[in-house]
Coordinates of C-alpha atoms in Angstrom, one line a residue:
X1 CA 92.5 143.7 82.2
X2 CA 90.2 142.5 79.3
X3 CA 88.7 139.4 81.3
X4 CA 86.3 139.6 84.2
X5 CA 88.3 137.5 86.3
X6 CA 91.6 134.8 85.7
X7 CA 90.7 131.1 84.5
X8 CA 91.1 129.3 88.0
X9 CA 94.4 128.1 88.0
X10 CA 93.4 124.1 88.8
X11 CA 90.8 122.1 88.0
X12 CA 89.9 121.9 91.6
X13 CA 88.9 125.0 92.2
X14 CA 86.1 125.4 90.2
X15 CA 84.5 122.1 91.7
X16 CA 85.0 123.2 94.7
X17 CA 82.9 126.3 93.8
X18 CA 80.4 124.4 91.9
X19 CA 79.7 122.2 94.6
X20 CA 78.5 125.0 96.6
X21 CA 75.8 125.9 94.2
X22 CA 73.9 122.7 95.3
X23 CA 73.1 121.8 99.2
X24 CA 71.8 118.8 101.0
X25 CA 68.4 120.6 100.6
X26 CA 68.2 120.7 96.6
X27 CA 66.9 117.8 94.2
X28 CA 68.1 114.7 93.6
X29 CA 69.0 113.3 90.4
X30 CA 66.0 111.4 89.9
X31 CA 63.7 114.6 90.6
X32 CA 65.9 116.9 88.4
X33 CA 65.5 114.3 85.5
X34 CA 61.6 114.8 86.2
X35 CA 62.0 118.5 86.0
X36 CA 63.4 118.9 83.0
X37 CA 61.6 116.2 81.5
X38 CA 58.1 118.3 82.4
X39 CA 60.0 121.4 81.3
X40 CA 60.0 120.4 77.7
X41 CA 57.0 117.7 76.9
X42 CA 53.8 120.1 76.3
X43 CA 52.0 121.0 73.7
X44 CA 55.2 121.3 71.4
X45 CA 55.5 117.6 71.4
X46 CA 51.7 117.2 69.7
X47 CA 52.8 119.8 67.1
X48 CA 55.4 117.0 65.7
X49 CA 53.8 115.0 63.4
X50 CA 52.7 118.1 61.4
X51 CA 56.1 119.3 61.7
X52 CA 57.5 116.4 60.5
X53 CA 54.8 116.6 57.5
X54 CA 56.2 119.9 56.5
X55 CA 59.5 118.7 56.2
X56 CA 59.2 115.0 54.6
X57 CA 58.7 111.9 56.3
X58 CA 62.3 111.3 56.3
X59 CA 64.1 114.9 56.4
X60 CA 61.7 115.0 59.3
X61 CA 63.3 112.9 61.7
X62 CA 66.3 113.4 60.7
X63 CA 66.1 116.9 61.2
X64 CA 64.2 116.7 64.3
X65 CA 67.7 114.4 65.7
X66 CA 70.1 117.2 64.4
X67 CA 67.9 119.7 66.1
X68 CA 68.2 118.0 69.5
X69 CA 71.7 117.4 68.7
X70 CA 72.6 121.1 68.1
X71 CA 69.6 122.2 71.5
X72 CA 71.8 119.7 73.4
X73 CA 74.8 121.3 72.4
X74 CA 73.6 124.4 73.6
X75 CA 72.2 123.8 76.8
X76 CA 75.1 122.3 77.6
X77 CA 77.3 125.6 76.5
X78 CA 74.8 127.6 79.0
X79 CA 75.9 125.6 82.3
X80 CA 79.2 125.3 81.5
X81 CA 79.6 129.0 80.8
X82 CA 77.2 129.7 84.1
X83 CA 80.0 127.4 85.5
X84 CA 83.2 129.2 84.8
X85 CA 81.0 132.5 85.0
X86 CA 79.6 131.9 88.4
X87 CA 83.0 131.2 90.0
X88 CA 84.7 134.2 88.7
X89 CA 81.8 136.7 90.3
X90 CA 82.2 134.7 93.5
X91 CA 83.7 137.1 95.0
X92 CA 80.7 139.2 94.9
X93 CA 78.6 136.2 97.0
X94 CA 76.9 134.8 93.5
X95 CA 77.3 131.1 93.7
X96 CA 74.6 130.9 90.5
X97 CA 73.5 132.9 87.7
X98 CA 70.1 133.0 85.5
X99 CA 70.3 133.2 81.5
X100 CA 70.1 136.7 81.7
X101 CA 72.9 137.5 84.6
X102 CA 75.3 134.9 82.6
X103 CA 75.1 136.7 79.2
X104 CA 75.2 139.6 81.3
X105 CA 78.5 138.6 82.8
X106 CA 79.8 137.3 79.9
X107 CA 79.5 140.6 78.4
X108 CA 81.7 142.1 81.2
X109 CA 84.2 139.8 80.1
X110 CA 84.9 141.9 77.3
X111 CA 85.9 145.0 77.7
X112 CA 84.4 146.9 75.1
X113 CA 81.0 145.7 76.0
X114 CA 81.6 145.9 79.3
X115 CA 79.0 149.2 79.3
X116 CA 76.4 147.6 77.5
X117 CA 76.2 144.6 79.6
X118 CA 73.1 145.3 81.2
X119 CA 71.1 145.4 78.0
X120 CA 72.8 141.9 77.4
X121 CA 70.3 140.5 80.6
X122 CA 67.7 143.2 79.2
X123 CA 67.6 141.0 76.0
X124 CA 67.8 137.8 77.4
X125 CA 64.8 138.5 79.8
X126 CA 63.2 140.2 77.2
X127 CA 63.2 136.7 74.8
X128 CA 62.1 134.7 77.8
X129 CA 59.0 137.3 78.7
X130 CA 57.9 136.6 74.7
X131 CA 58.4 132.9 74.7
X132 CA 57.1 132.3 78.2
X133 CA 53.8 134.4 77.0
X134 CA 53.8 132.9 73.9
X135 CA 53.6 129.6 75.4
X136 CA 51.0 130.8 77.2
X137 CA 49.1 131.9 74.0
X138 CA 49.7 128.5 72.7
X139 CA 47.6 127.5 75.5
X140 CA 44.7 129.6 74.8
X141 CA 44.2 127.8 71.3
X142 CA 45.3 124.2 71.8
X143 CA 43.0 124.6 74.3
X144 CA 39.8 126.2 72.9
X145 CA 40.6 123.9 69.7
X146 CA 40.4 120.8 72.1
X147 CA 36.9 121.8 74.3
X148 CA 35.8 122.9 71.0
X149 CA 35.9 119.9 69.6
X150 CA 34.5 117.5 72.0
X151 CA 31.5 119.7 72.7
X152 CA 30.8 119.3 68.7
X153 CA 32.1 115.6 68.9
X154 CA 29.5 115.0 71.4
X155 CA 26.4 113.4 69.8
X156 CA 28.6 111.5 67.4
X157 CA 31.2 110.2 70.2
X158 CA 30.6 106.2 71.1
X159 CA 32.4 104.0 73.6
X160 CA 33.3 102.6 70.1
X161 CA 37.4 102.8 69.4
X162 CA 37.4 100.5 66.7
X163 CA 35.5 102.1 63.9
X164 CA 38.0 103.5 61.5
X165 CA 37.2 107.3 61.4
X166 CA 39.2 109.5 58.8
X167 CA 38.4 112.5 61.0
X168 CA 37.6 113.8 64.3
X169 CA 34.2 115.1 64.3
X170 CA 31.3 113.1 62.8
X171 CA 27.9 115.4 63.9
X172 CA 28.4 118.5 64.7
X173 CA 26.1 120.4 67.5
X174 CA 25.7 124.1 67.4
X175 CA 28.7 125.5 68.8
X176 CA 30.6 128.9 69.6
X177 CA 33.7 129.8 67.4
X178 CA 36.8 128.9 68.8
X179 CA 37.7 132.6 70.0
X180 CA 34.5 132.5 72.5
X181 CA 35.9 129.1 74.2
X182 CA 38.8 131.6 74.9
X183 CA 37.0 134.3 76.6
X184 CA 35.2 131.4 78.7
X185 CA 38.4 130.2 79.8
X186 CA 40.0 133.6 80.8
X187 CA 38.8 134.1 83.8
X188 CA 39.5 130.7 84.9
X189 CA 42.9 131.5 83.9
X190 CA 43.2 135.0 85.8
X191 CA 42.2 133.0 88.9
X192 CA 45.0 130.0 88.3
X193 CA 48.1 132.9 88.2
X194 CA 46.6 134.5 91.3
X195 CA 47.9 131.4 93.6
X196 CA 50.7 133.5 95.9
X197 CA 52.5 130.4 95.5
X198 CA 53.6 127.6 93.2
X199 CA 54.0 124.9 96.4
X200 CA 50.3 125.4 96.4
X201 CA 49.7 123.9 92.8
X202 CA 51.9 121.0 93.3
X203 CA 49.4 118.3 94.2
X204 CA 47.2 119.1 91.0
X205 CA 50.6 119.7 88.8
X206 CA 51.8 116.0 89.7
X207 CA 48.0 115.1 88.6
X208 CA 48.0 117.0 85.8
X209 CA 51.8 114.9 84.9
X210 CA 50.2 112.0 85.3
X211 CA 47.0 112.6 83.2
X212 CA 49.7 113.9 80.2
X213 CA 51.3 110.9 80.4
X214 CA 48.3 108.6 80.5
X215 CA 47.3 110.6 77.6
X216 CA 50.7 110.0 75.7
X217 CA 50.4 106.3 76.1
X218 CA 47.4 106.1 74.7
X219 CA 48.0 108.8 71.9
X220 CA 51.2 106.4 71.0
X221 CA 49.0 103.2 71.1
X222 CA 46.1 104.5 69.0
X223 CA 48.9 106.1 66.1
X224 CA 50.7 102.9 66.0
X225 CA 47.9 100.5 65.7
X226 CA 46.2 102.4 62.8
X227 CA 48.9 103.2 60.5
X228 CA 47.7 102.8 56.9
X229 CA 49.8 100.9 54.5
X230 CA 51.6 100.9 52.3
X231 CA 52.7 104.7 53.3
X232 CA 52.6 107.2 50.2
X233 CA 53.7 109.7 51.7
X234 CA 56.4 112.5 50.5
X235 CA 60.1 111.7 51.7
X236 CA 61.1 115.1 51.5
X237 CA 58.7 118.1 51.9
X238 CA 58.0 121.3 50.1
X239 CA 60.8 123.6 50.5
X240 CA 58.2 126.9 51.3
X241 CA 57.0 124.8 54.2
X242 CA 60.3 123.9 56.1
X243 CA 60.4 126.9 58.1
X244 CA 57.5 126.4 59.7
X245 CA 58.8 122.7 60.5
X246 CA 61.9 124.8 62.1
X247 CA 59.6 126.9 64.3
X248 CA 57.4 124.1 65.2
X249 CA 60.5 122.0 66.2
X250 CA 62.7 124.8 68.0
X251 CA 59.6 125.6 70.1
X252 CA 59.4 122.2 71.0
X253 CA 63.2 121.9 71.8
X254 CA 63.2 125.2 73.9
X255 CA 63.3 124.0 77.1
X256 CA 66.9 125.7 78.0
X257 CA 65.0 128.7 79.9
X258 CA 64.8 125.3 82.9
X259 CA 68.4 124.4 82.6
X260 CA 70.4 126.6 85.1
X261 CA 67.4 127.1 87.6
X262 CA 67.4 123.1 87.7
X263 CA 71.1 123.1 87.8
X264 CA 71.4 125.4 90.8
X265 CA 68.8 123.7 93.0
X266 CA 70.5 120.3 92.3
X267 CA 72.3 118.2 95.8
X268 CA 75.1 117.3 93.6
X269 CA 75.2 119.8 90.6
X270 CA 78.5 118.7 89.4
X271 CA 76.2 115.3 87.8
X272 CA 73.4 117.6 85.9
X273 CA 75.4 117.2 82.5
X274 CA 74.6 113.2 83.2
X275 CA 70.6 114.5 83.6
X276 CA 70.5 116.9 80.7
X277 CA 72.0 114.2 78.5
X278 CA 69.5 111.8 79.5
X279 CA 66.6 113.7 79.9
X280 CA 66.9 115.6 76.4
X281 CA 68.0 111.9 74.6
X282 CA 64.7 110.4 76.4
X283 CA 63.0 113.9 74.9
X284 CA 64.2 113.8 71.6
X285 CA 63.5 110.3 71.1
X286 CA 59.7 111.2 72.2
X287 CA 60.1 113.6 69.9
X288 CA 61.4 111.4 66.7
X289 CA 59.0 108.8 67.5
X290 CA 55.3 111.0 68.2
X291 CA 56.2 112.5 65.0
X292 CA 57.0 110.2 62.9
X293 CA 54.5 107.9 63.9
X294 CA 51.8 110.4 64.0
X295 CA 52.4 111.3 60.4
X296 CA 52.1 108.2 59.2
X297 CA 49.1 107.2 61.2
X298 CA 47.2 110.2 59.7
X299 CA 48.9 111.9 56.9
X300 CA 47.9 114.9 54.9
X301 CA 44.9 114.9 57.2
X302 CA 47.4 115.9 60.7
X303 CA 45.8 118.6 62.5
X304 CA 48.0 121.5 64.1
X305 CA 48.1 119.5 67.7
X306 CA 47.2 115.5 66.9
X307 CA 45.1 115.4 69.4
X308 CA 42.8 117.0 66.8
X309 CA 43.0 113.7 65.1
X310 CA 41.2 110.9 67.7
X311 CA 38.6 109.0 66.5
X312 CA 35.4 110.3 68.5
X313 CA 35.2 107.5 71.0
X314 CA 34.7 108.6 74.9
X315 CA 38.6 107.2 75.3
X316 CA 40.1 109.3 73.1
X317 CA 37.9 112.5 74.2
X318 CA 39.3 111.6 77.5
X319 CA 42.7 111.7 76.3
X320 CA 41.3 115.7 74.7
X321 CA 39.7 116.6 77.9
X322 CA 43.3 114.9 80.5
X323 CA 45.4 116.6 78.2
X324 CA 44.1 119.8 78.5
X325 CA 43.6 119.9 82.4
X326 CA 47.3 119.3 82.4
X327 CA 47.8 122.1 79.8
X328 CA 45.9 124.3 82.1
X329 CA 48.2 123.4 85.1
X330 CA 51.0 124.4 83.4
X331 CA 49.7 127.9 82.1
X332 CA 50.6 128.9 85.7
X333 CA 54.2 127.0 85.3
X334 CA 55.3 129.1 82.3
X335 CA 53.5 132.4 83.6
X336 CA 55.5 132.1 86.7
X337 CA 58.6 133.7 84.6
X338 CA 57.4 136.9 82.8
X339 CA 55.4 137.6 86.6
X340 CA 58.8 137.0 88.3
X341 CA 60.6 139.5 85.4
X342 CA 57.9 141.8 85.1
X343 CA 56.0 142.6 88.2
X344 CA 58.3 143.2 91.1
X345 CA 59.9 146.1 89.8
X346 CA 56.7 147.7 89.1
X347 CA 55.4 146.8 93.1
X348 CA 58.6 148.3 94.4
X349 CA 57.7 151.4 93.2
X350 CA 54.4 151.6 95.1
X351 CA 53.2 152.2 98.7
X352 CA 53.2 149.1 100.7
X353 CA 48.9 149.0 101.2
X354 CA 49.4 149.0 97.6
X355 CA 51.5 145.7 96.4
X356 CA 48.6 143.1 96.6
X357 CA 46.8 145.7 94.3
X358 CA 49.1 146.1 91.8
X359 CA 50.3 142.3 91.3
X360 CA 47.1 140.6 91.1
X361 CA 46.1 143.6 88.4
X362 CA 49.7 143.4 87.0
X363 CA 49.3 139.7 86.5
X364 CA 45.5 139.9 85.3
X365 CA 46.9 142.3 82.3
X366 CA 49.2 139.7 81.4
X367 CA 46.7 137.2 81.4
X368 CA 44.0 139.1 79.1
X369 CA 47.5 140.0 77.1
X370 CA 48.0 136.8 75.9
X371 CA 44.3 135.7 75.6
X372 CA 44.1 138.9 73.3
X373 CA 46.8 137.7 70.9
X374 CA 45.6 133.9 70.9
X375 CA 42.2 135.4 69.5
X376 CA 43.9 137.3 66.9
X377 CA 45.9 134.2 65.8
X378 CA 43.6 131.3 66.6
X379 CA 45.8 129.1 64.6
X380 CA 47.7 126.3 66.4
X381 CA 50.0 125.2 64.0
X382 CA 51.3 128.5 62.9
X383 CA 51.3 130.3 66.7
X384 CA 53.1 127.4 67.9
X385 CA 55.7 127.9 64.7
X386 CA 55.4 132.1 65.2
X387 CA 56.5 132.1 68.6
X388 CA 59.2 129.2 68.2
X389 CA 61.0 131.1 65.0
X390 CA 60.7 134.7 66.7
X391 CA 62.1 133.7 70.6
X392 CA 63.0 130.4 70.8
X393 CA 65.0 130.7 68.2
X394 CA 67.8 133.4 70.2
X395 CA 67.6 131.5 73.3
X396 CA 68.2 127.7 72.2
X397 CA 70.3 128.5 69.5
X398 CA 71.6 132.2 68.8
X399 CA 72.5 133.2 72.8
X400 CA 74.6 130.1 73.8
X401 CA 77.2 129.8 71.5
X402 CA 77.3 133.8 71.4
X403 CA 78.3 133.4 75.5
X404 CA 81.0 130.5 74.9
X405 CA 83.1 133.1 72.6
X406 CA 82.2 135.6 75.3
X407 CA 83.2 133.8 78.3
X408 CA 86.3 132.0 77.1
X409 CA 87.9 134.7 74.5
X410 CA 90.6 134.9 76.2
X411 CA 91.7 131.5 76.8
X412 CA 92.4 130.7 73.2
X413 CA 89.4 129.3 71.9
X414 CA 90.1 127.1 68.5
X415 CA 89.2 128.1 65.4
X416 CA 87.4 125.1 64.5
X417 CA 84.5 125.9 68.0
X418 CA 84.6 129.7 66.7
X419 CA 83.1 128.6 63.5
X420 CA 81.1 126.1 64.8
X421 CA 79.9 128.6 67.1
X422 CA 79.6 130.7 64.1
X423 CA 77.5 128.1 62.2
X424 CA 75.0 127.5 65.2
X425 CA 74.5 131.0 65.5
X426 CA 74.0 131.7 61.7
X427 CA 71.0 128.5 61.3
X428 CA 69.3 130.0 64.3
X429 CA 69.4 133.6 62.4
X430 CA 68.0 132.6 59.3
X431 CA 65.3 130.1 60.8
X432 CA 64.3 133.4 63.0
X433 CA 64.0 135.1 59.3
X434 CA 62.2 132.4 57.2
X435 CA 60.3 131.2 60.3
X436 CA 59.1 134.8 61.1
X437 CA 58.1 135.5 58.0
X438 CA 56.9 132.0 56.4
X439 CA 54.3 132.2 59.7
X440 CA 53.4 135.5 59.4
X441 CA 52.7 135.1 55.4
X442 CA 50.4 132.0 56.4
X443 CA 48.4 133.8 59.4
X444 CA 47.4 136.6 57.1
X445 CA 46.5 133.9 53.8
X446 CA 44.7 132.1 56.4
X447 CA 42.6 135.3 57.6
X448 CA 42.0 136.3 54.2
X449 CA 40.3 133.1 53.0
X450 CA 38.8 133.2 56.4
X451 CA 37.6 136.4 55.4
X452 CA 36.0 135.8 52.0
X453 CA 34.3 132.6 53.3
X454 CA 32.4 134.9 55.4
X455 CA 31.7 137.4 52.7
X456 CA 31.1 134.6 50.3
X457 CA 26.8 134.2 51.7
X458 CA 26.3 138.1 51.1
X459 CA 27.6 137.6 47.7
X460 CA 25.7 135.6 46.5
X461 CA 22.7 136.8 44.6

């Protein structure tokens, strides 16, 4: 038989089935919006405007709309096929899959990948361990970038919001390069992922929220009361430098890794597709909006994260300094995954007195990891685009539509979603390629003028 199991033969089977996923004990509808809301507004969202820069100030948005369109799309393909997937392994006493056990599944659906299918989950955990620690590189550097620049900012920065600046820093102070700031912050960082338990960090992660989103408000105001006009700026942008706009965007729009976990903890499950359409229209139009907005408020002059951008005034060095305590919450958020991927196998496999051991040192090697690669790409703008074009790209965009030909080849699937599946697949391929490499081209340009900018003082005679 080619499929895993027979499509249920009603439509009340499978609700029946899927009703049993959630409990009287999961999230409402109101804290599942939340959760996904938090899952994908970060430090992607400040990235926009020079996203939206490299693609033209009106390809931009309207790229930026099919984007979420198409992310959307996908997220949506993930639960239904976690659905129809989830009631067909039933039978084995799974009432919920993760990405990885759905592809996984899906792959059993066919027969002759049925052998392979455990490499499917290997893949799929293997994309979220780089994009969860890639986030958590991004981190490193908006963070360092952000310190950084107040602790320059300082002698110039007034109580004074009104004075026009056309940049961030006025008078510098002696300072440390940006790299150092990382190595201050690491051990902080080692001690944040050693909390034995998230439930712990809620009371400073619904602070942290609330700072973010004082800081957003006031981001918003301070764009949209300082635009400049008339606006010259370029309606479409350089073709060499839309790639990057892809990476920048799909790392902003990959918040699918949150979709089935906050699916399967839901009361009423059977209403998340009403959440997800919500919550992503509420994040795309964040999304549209910051960087749009943020573009025309600062032009050619947008900094890799805009908070590089406010005027050096103690209320906008607020915003810096609010912004980046909740960035710092949220390292242990997106750390949380690769640690539950990574280091439970490895403590199985030693002695009891040992465990503690090994997973604190397990999750301080992670840790240094990623502080490691932030200092040999201290470049927000392009690590934010790197790590969206090389991961983010297979799991919003490749994976899903992959799994819906998977799951449902059997049942007669119409042409017209094969090639649209086809299509969705194919954009996600080549922005992985011209991403990839578009990033990588500018990281190493950047290094080498970097480079001879050092050497330049020697050279002279």
């Amino acid at each position: 038989m080619d499929a895993l199991c027979p499509s249920p033969p009603g439509p009340s089977r499978p609700q029946r089935n899927y009703e049993r996923i959630g409990g009287q004990t999961g999230t409402s509808f109101f804290q599942t919006l939340i959760h996904l809301l938090k899952g994908n507004i970060g430090t992607g969202l400040l990235g926009l405007p020079l996203a939206v820069k490299n693609a033209g100030l009106v390809l931009g948005p309207i790229s930026l709309l099919v984007m979420g369109i198409i992310a959307v799309h996908c997220m949506r393909l993930l639960v239904q096929c976690s659905h129809h997937l989830s009631v067909c392994v039933c039978r084995m006493s799974r009432q919920s899959l993760t990405y990885g056990e759905a592809v996984q599944y899906g792959m059993e659906n066919v027969t002759w990948l049925r052998r392979h299918s455990q490499w499917g989950k290997r893949t799929v955990n293997l994309f979220l361990i780089i994009t969860q620690l890639g986030f958590c590189c991004v981190y490193f550097v908006f963070l360092s970038d952000n310190i950084k620049q107040v602790v320059e900012a300082a002698n110039a920065t007034t109580f004074n919001c009104h004075i026009n600046y056309t940049n961030q820093t006025q008078v510098l102070v002696p300072s440390f390069d940006s790299r150092l700031y990382m190595l201050c912050f690491l051990p902080a960082f080692i001690l944040l992922v050693f909390t034995p338990n998230l439930k712990f960090l809620a009371p400073l992660s619904l602070v942290a929220n609330l700072m973010m989103t004082a800081s957003l408000v006031l981001i918003y105001f301070y764009s949209l009361t300082n635009i400049t006009y008339p606006i010259n700026l370029p309606k479409v942008g350089r073709a060499k430098d839309y790639p990057l706009f892809f990476g920048t965007a799909i790392f902003a729009f990959e918040g699918i890794g949150v979709v089935l976990p906050l699916e399967n903890k839901m009361q009423r499950p059977h209403t998340f597709t009403l959440v997800l359409y919500l919550g992503m229209g509420i994040v795309t139009f964040l999304y549209i909006s910051l960087g749009t907005i943020g573009y025309m408020c600062f032009g050619d002059d947008i900094g890799g994260s805009i908070t590089l951008n406010l005027p050096n005034c103690w209320t906008y060095q607020t915003v810096k300094l609010l912004y980046c305590f909740g960035i710092f919450i949220t390292f242990a958020l997106q750390f949380y995954v690769p640690a539950e991927i990574l280091i439970p196998p490895a403590v199985a496999r030693v002695p009891p007195r040992w465990e503690t051991a090994v997973d604190l040192s397990l999750r301080t090697v992670l840790v240094i990891f990623t502080c490691a690669l932030a200092i040999l790409i201290p470049e927000l703008d392009l690590v934010i685009s790197l790590v969206g074009s090389v991961s983010s790209s297979f799991l919003a965009l490749i994976f899903p539509p992959l799994l819906q030909i998977l799951t449902f080849h059997t049942e007669d699937l119409s042409p017209l979603v094969t090639v649209k599946n086809a299509v969705i697949s194919v954009v996600g391929l080549v922005g992985f390629l011209a991403g990839t490499y578009i990033a990588i081209e500018q990281i190493i340009a950047r290094n080498a003028l970097k480079h001879e900018e050092t050497l330049s003082p020697f050279m002279v005679q």
